[in-house]
XYZ file of C-alpha atoms in Angstrom:
519
model
C -0.229 -0.287 -0.147
C 2.631 2.689 0.325
C 4.260 2.156 -2.691
C 0.408 2.394 -4.015
C 0.136 6.764 -2.197
C 4.156 7.001 -3.283
C 3.102 6.436 -7.034
C -0.462 8.430 -6.843
C 1.150 10.951 -4.871
C 4.232 10.778 -7.730
C 0.898 11.412 -11.050
C -0.806 14.217 -8.391
C 3.133 16.340 -8.647
C 2.715 16.093 -11.674
C 2.973 19.631 -14.030
C 1.572 19.991 -16.891
C 5.045 20.647 -19.064
C 6.482 16.998 -17.948
C 2.698 15.499 -19.279
C 2.943 17.326 -22.140
C 5.838 15.479 -23.417
C 4.097 12.325 -23.552
C 0.735 13.797 -24.250
C 1.587 16.101 -27.551
C -1.139 18.867 -28.185
C -1.666 17.796 -32.562
C -1.563 20.863 -35.245
C -5.445 21.302 -36.629
C -5.323 21.160 -40.388
C -8.093 23.109 -42.556
C -10.724 22.349 -45.391
C -9.571 24.319 -48.322
C -11.261 26.708 -50.448
C -12.497 25.038 -52.658
C -13.536 22.236 -50.964
C -16.161 24.666 -48.880
C -16.798 25.864 -52.528
C -18.688 23.144 -53.193
C -19.398 21.871 -50.220
C -22.967 20.963 -49.090
C -22.712 22.148 -45.659
C -21.206 26.121 -45.354
C -23.561 27.772 -42.689
C -22.728 27.358 -39.353
C -25.973 28.446 -38.070
C -26.442 24.364 -38.391
C -25.585 24.317 -34.705
C -27.999 27.194 -33.729
C -30.993 25.522 -35.477
C -30.171 21.728 -33.847
C -29.037 23.197 -30.793
C -31.596 22.096 -27.166
C -33.484 24.288 -27.159
C -34.852 23.426 -31.049
C -34.332 19.930 -29.999
C -36.271 17.853 -31.155
C -38.518 19.888 -33.989
C -34.762 20.400 -35.424
C -35.058 17.359 -36.938
C -36.981 18.007 -39.921
C -34.437 19.568 -41.310
C -33.615 15.380 -41.898
C -36.896 14.196 -42.427
C -38.241 16.882 -45.649
C -35.457 15.312 -47.359
C -37.036 12.180 -47.359
C -40.823 11.609 -49.929
C -43.368 10.830 -47.435
C -46.795 9.496 -48.453
C -47.550 11.042 -45.068
C -46.873 13.810 -43.346
C -45.838 13.193 -39.472
C -48.083 14.658 -36.439
C -45.366 14.180 -33.857
C -41.509 14.675 -34.895
C -40.991 12.785 -30.964
C -42.651 10.573 -28.811
C -41.322 10.552 -25.082
C -44.447 8.893 -24.281
C -43.185 5.563 -23.214
C -38.759 5.827 -22.321
C -36.393 3.984 -23.919
C -39.150 3.009 -26.225
C -39.377 6.991 -28.414
C -40.711 6.988 -31.149
C -39.550 9.526 -34.711
C -42.304 11.520 -37.300
C -44.991 9.278 -35.990
C -48.283 9.647 -38.094
C -46.172 9.174 -40.987
C -45.294 7.336 -43.406
C -42.883 6.255 -46.260
C -41.201 2.950 -47.937
C -37.198 3.322 -47.490
C -36.519 1.767 -51.004
C -38.860 3.833 -53.127
C -36.768 6.796 -51.395
C -33.747 4.774 -52.503
C -34.291 3.765 -56.032
C -37.651 5.201 -57.471
C -37.608 9.044 -56.867
C -34.526 9.129 -58.556
C -35.602 8.034 -62.260
C -37.383 10.950 -63.527
C -33.973 13.076 -62.628
C -31.177 10.320 -62.401
C -32.484 6.779 -64.304
C -29.697 6.798 -66.506
C -27.059 7.698 -64.092
C -24.839 4.580 -62.632
C -26.828 3.952 -59.139
C -24.152 0.937 -58.626
C -20.790 0.092 -59.129
C -19.604 -3.771 -59.219
C -15.686 -4.053 -58.901
C -15.375 -7.632 -58.651
C -11.837 -9.077 -57.368
C -10.392 -10.593 -60.552
C -9.180 -7.501 -62.227
C -8.944 -8.208 -64.993
C -12.632 -8.858 -64.910
C -13.848 -5.321 -65.943
C -16.848 -3.394 -63.554
C -20.176 -3.756 -64.158
C -22.108 -0.377 -63.962
C -26.309 -0.781 -62.870
C -28.175 2.495 -63.678
C -30.806 3.701 -61.708
C -33.757 2.544 -64.131
C -31.554 -0.911 -64.542
C -31.806 -1.333 -60.430
C -35.454 -0.751 -60.337
C -35.989 -3.173 -62.486
C -34.029 -5.945 -60.832
C -35.828 -4.605 -57.405
C -38.721 -5.392 -58.677
C -38.373 -8.619 -59.942
C -36.580 -9.431 -56.800
C -39.280 -8.452 -54.599
C -41.778 -9.838 -57.163
C -40.311 -13.318 -56.192
C -40.015 -12.444 -52.666
C -43.707 -11.887 -52.357
C -45.402 -14.334 -55.010
C -42.508 -16.965 -54.933
C -41.017 -17.286 -51.574
C -44.924 -16.176 -50.012
C -42.901 -13.109 -47.642
C -45.061 -10.654 -47.227
C -45.156 -7.324 -45.205
C -43.394 -7.144 -41.247
C -41.418 -10.836 -41.922
C -38.530 -11.476 -41.349
C -35.432 -12.435 -43.630
C -31.706 -14.023 -43.482
C -29.442 -12.782 -45.919
C -25.987 -14.058 -46.205
C -24.188 -12.479 -49.621
C -20.277 -11.533 -49.500
C -19.830 -7.475 -51.565
C -22.031 -8.785 -54.547
C -24.634 -6.551 -55.834
C -27.433 -9.431 -55.394
C -26.710 -7.609 -52.226
C -28.977 -3.966 -52.330
C -30.917 -5.705 -54.966
C -31.780 -7.951 -52.053
C -31.915 -5.546 -49.481
C -33.884 -3.309 -51.094
C -36.432 -5.443 -52.374
C -37.250 -6.559 -48.776
C -37.556 -2.568 -48.238
C -40.180 -2.134 -50.785
C -42.477 -4.604 -50.133
C -41.556 -4.541 -45.797
C -40.091 -6.428 -44.265
C -37.349 -7.134 -42.505
C -33.927 -7.783 -43.940
C -31.446 -10.285 -41.397
C -27.508 -9.372 -43.045
C -25.172 -12.254 -42.072
C -21.715 -10.841 -42.698
C -20.675 -12.597 -45.194
C -17.435 -14.115 -43.734
C -19.347 -15.285 -41.132
C -19.506 -18.766 -40.363
C -22.729 -21.159 -41.056
C -23.353 -21.508 -37.797
C -22.622 -17.833 -36.270
C -25.392 -17.157 -39.917
C -27.794 -19.851 -38.879
C -27.669 -18.146 -34.426
C -28.896 -15.267 -36.258
C -31.473 -17.184 -38.979
C -32.985 -18.915 -35.651
C -32.435 -15.318 -33.496
C -35.151 -13.231 -35.629
C -37.367 -16.442 -36.766
C -36.478 -16.277 -40.253
C -38.470 -18.811 -42.407
C -36.367 -17.858 -45.217
C -32.557 -17.479 -46.118
C -30.298 -16.000 -49.352
C -27.201 -16.599 -50.126
C -24.593 -16.956 -52.507
C -22.761 -20.298 -53.997
C -19.213 -18.442 -54.509
C -17.508 -14.590 -54.300
C -13.466 -14.525 -54.972
C -11.709 -13.605 -52.163
C -6.769 -13.295 -52.972
C -8.251 -14.597 -55.929
C -9.582 -17.479 -55.109
C -13.552 -18.877 -55.922
C -14.590 -19.614 -51.901
C -17.673 -21.869 -51.098
C -19.962 -20.260 -49.738
C -23.246 -21.863 -50.309
C -21.415 -24.924 -47.361
C -22.808 -23.047 -45.025
C -26.242 -22.709 -45.875
C -26.562 -26.147 -44.963
C -24.368 -25.529 -41.439
C -26.307 -22.591 -40.699
C -29.342 -24.759 -41.349
C -29.210 -27.350 -39.395
C -27.531 -24.930 -36.386
C -31.157 -22.909 -37.141
C -32.717 -26.062 -37.189
C -31.674 -27.568 -33.486
C -32.671 -23.852 -32.155
C -35.631 -24.964 -33.195
C -36.344 -22.468 -36.983
C -37.404 -24.039 -39.391
C -36.036 -22.649 -42.474
C -38.539 -23.148 -45.848
C -37.021 -22.031 -48.275
C -33.256 -21.153 -49.851
C -32.902 -19.137 -51.926
C -29.144 -19.440 -54.186
C -27.638 -16.659 -56.270
C -25.522 -18.045 -58.629
C -21.712 -15.678 -58.850
C -22.295 -16.551 -62.199
C -26.036 -17.210 -64.020
C -25.711 -21.066 -65.142
C -22.353 -21.900 -63.427
C -22.857 -23.391 -60.075
C -19.574 -22.477 -57.660
C -19.998 -24.222 -54.444
C -20.263 -28.341 -54.042
C -22.687 -28.326 -51.668
C -26.272 -29.933 -53.293
C -29.087 -28.071 -53.809
C -31.888 -29.586 -51.449
C -34.645 -30.474 -54.179
C -37.414 -28.806 -53.177
C -35.829 -26.180 -50.411
C -33.293 -24.978 -52.945
C -34.134 -22.730 -55.420
C -31.392 -20.610 -57.710
C -32.622 -17.375 -58.117
C -31.621 -16.520 -61.615
C -33.432 -19.518 -62.343
C -36.936 -18.368 -60.416
C -36.560 -15.490 -61.980
C -37.555 -16.388 -64.808
C -41.031 -15.939 -64.542
C -41.114 -12.130 -63.017
C -39.137 -10.646 -65.604
C -40.585 -6.697 -65.909
C -43.131 -7.469 -63.071
C -43.587 -4.571 -60.881
C -44.317 -4.286 -57.038
C -45.502 -1.083 -55.542
C -44.063 -0.131 -52.686
C -45.667 -0.684 -49.272
C -46.389 2.714 -47.453
C -44.191 2.417 -43.984
C -45.567 3.595 -40.652
C -41.943 6.011 -40.113
C -41.827 3.558 -37.174
C -42.377 0.210 -38.822
C -39.174 -2.430 -38.922
C -36.788 -1.947 -41.408
C -33.640 -3.909 -40.658
C -32.488 -6.042 -37.262
C -28.699 -5.563 -36.858
C -26.510 -8.361 -35.255
C -23.521 -8.038 -33.078
C -20.698 -9.774 -34.058
C -21.009 -11.814 -30.605
C -17.033 -12.106 -30.031
C -18.536 -11.472 -26.223
C -21.605 -13.359 -25.977
C -24.812 -14.588 -27.861
C -24.948 -11.864 -30.626
C -27.580 -9.323 -29.460
C -30.081 -7.591 -33.265
C -30.494 -3.689 -33.123
C -33.695 -2.939 -34.895
C -33.598 0.503 -36.738
C -37.077 1.761 -37.594
C -37.906 3.826 -41.053
C -38.458 6.740 -41.198
C -36.132 8.219 -37.920
C -33.146 5.907 -39.876
C -33.589 6.422 -43.281
C -33.838 9.879 -42.453
C -30.464 10.653 -40.055
C -28.210 8.788 -43.084
C -29.379 10.724 -45.344
C -28.342 14.112 -43.358
C -25.116 12.578 -42.412
C -24.779 11.614 -45.510
C -24.863 14.715 -47.184
C -23.827 16.307 -44.642
C -20.632 14.841 -43.441
C -19.814 12.434 -46.003
C -20.628 15.104 -48.300
C -21.878 13.439 -51.843
C -23.673 15.558 -54.136
C -25.443 13.258 -57.291
C -22.359 13.512 -59.226
C -19.893 12.552 -57.065
C -18.063 8.743 -57.329
C -18.610 7.774 -53.469
C -16.484 4.417 -52.290
C -17.020 3.152 -48.738
C -14.716 0.258 -49.031
C -17.224 -1.345 -45.576
C -18.756 -4.296 -45.448
C -22.003 -4.227 -46.109
C -22.691 -7.350 -43.678
C -21.853 -4.155 -41.130
C -24.000 -0.960 -39.934
C -21.279 0.943 -42.051
C -22.500 -0.804 -45.441
C -25.998 -0.205 -43.786
C -26.405 2.663 -43.957
C -23.782 4.275 -46.048
C -23.148 2.511 -48.923
C -26.612 1.555 -49.383
C -29.032 3.420 -47.795
C -27.612 7.154 -47.639
C -26.265 6.974 -50.708
C -28.996 5.986 -52.696
C -31.149 8.229 -51.296
C -29.462 11.066 -52.476
C -29.247 9.711 -55.823
C -25.557 9.244 -55.561
C -22.845 6.330 -57.502
C -21.674 3.631 -55.057
C -18.744 1.996 -55.808
C -18.830 -2.159 -54.046
C -15.331 -4.027 -54.646
C -15.628 -7.890 -54.069
C -12.467 -8.454 -53.001
C -9.551 -7.750 -50.417
C -7.471 -4.345 -51.067
C -4.538 -5.975 -50.863
C -5.042 -8.645 -53.876
C -4.005 -8.342 -55.836
C -1.125 -6.183 -54.587
C -1.368 -2.791 -52.733
C -2.352 -0.352 -55.815
C -5.660 -2.223 -55.518
C -7.446 0.711 -53.774
C -5.755 3.616 -56.096
C -6.303 1.686 -58.555
C -9.475 1.081 -58.415
C -10.361 4.488 -57.689
C -7.981 6.242 -60.868
C -10.145 3.875 -62.816
C -13.369 5.644 -61.568
C -12.721 8.470 -60.693
C -13.577 8.269 -57.717
C -13.458 10.839 -55.426
C -14.739 10.237 -52.050
C -12.256 7.888 -50.315
C -14.838 6.132 -46.475
C -12.199 3.331 -44.635
C -11.322 1.566 -41.843
C -8.012 2.495 -39.611
C -7.337 -0.647 -39.520
C -7.591 -0.656 -43.895
C -5.144 2.646 -43.260
C -2.844 1.119 -41.495
C -2.611 -2.047 -43.532
C -2.443 -0.329 -47.086
C 0.396 2.004 -45.384
C 2.968 -0.652 -44.272
C 1.842 -2.783 -47.530
C 2.899 -0.277 -49.738
C 3.588 3.636 -48.104
C 4.105 4.942 -51.665
C 1.689 3.280 -53.933
C -0.890 5.818 -54.046
C 1.873 8.074 -55.137
C 1.663 6.177 -58.408
C -2.602 6.626 -59.303
C -3.832 9.775 -60.794
C -7.115 9.901 -58.959
C -7.874 13.406 -56.201
C -10.441 12.348 -52.916
C -12.642 15.496 -52.510
C -13.242 14.234 -49.038
C -12.323 10.549 -46.797
C -13.364 9.420 -43.756
C -12.031 6.752 -41.252
C -14.659 5.251 -39.422
C -14.911 2.158 -36.691
C -11.900 2.379 -34.358
C -9.062 5.364 -33.251
C -6.508 6.532 -35.957
C -2.930 7.536 -34.895
C -1.876 10.543 -35.550
C 0.631 9.737 -37.923
C -1.640 7.242 -39.677
C -3.250 10.126 -40.443
C -1.628 12.240 -41.015
C 0.309 9.802 -43.594
C -4.177 8.748 -44.940
C -4.161 13.421 -45.207
C -0.887 13.596 -46.544
C 0.220 10.550 -49.440
C -3.398 9.111 -49.297
C -5.401 12.197 -49.791
C -3.000 14.432 -51.460
C -3.758 17.237 -48.905
C -6.157 17.706 -50.584
C -8.413 15.956 -49.073
C -10.903 16.191 -45.674
C -10.841 13.650 -43.504
C -13.942 12.762 -41.298
C -12.622 11.227 -38.325
C -16.160 9.292 -37.090
C -17.838 7.653 -34.026
C -21.469 6.056 -33.615
C -21.662 2.228 -33.008
C -24.506 -0.059 -34.269
C -27.385 0.697 -32.130
C -27.317 4.481 -33.629
C -26.969 3.338 -37.607
C -25.370 6.867 -38.039
C -22.396 8.999 -37.120
C -22.424 10.552 -33.538
C -19.327 12.457 -33.207
C -17.277 13.880 -36.338
C -16.218 17.050 -37.867
C -18.420 19.167 -40.261
C -15.816 19.240 -42.658
C -16.258 22.238 -44.714
C -17.100 24.379 -40.864
C -14.499 22.512 -38.187
C -10.736 21.559 -38.865
C -9.777 17.984 -38.023
C -7.176 17.323 -35.585
C -4.935 13.758 -36.266
C -6.201 11.257 -33.980
C -9.100 12.992 -32.653
C -13.019 12.638 -33.868
C -15.433 15.742 -34.029
C -17.793 16.910 -31.455
C -20.967 15.973 -30.623
C -23.259 15.975 -34.245
C -25.858 18.363 -34.934
C -28.328 17.741 -32.342
C -26.363 14.847 -30.350
C -25.323 16.036 -27.397
C -22.197 14.179 -25.537
C -21.295 14.921 -22.611
C -18.684 12.415 -19.966
C -18.838 11.662 -16.452
C -16.384 10.652 -14.467
C -17.080 7.266 -11.903
C -19.133 9.311 -9.722
C -21.398 10.397 -12.110
C -20.771 14.379 -12.246
C -20.164 15.444 -15.891
C -16.366 16.377 -16.498
C -15.167 18.882 -19.378
C -13.098 16.361 -20.944
C -12.256 12.303 -21.286
C -12.613 9.669 -22.752
C -15.332 7.793 -25.494
C -15.000 3.999 -25.394
C -16.243 2.484 -28.513
C -17.908 -0.403 -27.389
C -20.976 -1.111 -28.775
C -23.883 -0.469 -26.361
C -25.454 -3.365 -27.133
C -22.620 -5.864 -25.857
C -19.800 -5.243 -28.811
C -18.362 -4.969 -32.112
C -15.034 -6.987 -32.887
C -13.191 -4.012 -34.280
C -13.766 -2.113 -32.182
C -14.016 -3.852 -28.995
C -11.637 -2.594 -25.724
C -10.694 0.274 -27.579
C -10.927 3.621 -26.585
C -10.953 7.715 -28.767
C -10.156 10.717 -26.992
C -12.937 13.450 -27.876
C -11.149 15.901 -27.068
C -7.631 16.712 -25.589
C -7.333 16.191 -22.160
C -6.680 18.025 -19.616
C -4.786 17.558 -16.387
C -7.322 16.417 -13.940
C -8.258 13.903 -16.356
C -4.924 12.413 -17.218
C -4.347 11.918 -14.163
C -7.645 10.843 -13.021
C -7.320 7.721 -15.721
C -3.041 7.621 -14.258
C -4.362 6.452 -11.220
C -7.191 3.774 -12.303
């Protein structure tokens, strides 16, 4: 005990100049006039508009970015905490907002660009008109062949291929609640989520490319169904998208009467149109399960109106997405980042969103930058893990390619200041603004981030609370402190690439450093 007390006394006597040796104050970077001149959000009054005195009515600004079948009568109902209800009385359809409403102006514009991992295969462009046709046909199949209806739950276990967002949007069109399982998860992990969600239809694929090899994905479906059955959930149909139509890439046999090739069944629904179901704003849109690394996966349910309004607005204001931009988020759609910032947010803004099938360092570390150059990507979104990996594998690779990003995002975990600087100077070529974001699966969208045309950037630090988000930090006794740390662990349990880590919200002051040192 005396030794511990002596240590605490020494820490308490540490002065700020000594701490500065270990806690360097990082420099600020500022957005360029060129970026500010084209940015979606340049009015600093947004913080006043979204101040606490204007809560919750300030969020009408976000919801008004959507097309509503019926306008809401109450912005936020707090009568039954913690089950708050957003945009009560409103009705809309997420698929309509992401596809149909863009047809008059953008039908011949690319909605999705699929980049296969094999580099000798050309990217596949899907226009908004083509996406409309594909989604309608898949919705007809789900309704008339699979027998699904509004409120049913469906599990989707698929890799990064364009059929994944097509399937998600088809579900949303009918009001079917989709539960997308990360394609890299095992059949056992998929089966547990099938059972928990109560899905009686599983949608999967036969195979996909990873590190230059075709992965047998269908084999996992058989395992998933066995696991689900053991937990009391029977699956009636397995719908299998083939990576190459009319070619089967799996060694797992198709089970007659249970397994069906989607490309074959779709022939019966060619040209079918399905009216989007008008959904209550509070109707569930999808389930998103946590990774399960610390226990049974927990399902987070996101509802249609509040979720779609928030990801649309943050895609516009934080990601600075315009319909003319070419946007690439390197996340997997199987995670919340992919749902919010590959599918729903960007498509609601009529953006062009890139989907890349494979790993970023195949066949070499220059692959992401070749993709960016070829497609003329100008908004890039990835994680610190991927940034560190690319920096290690090819620190000078970005310099070889003639792309120009206006904007870059980092998400999912803390990023070290020196890695941030490489991202800014080498990947972004000193031209792109960076938003360092913090949020969680349960929230659905950014909670902390710089506003790219309004706020300075600080290497290694997430931005302040988003407009309408009022974060504060408590000490162990529950008292508010002026600065500290945000823990990245998900409220529902965990997120495998963020577990147990922390991110500085602001530069710590002496009091908080001393407090942490004594723990």
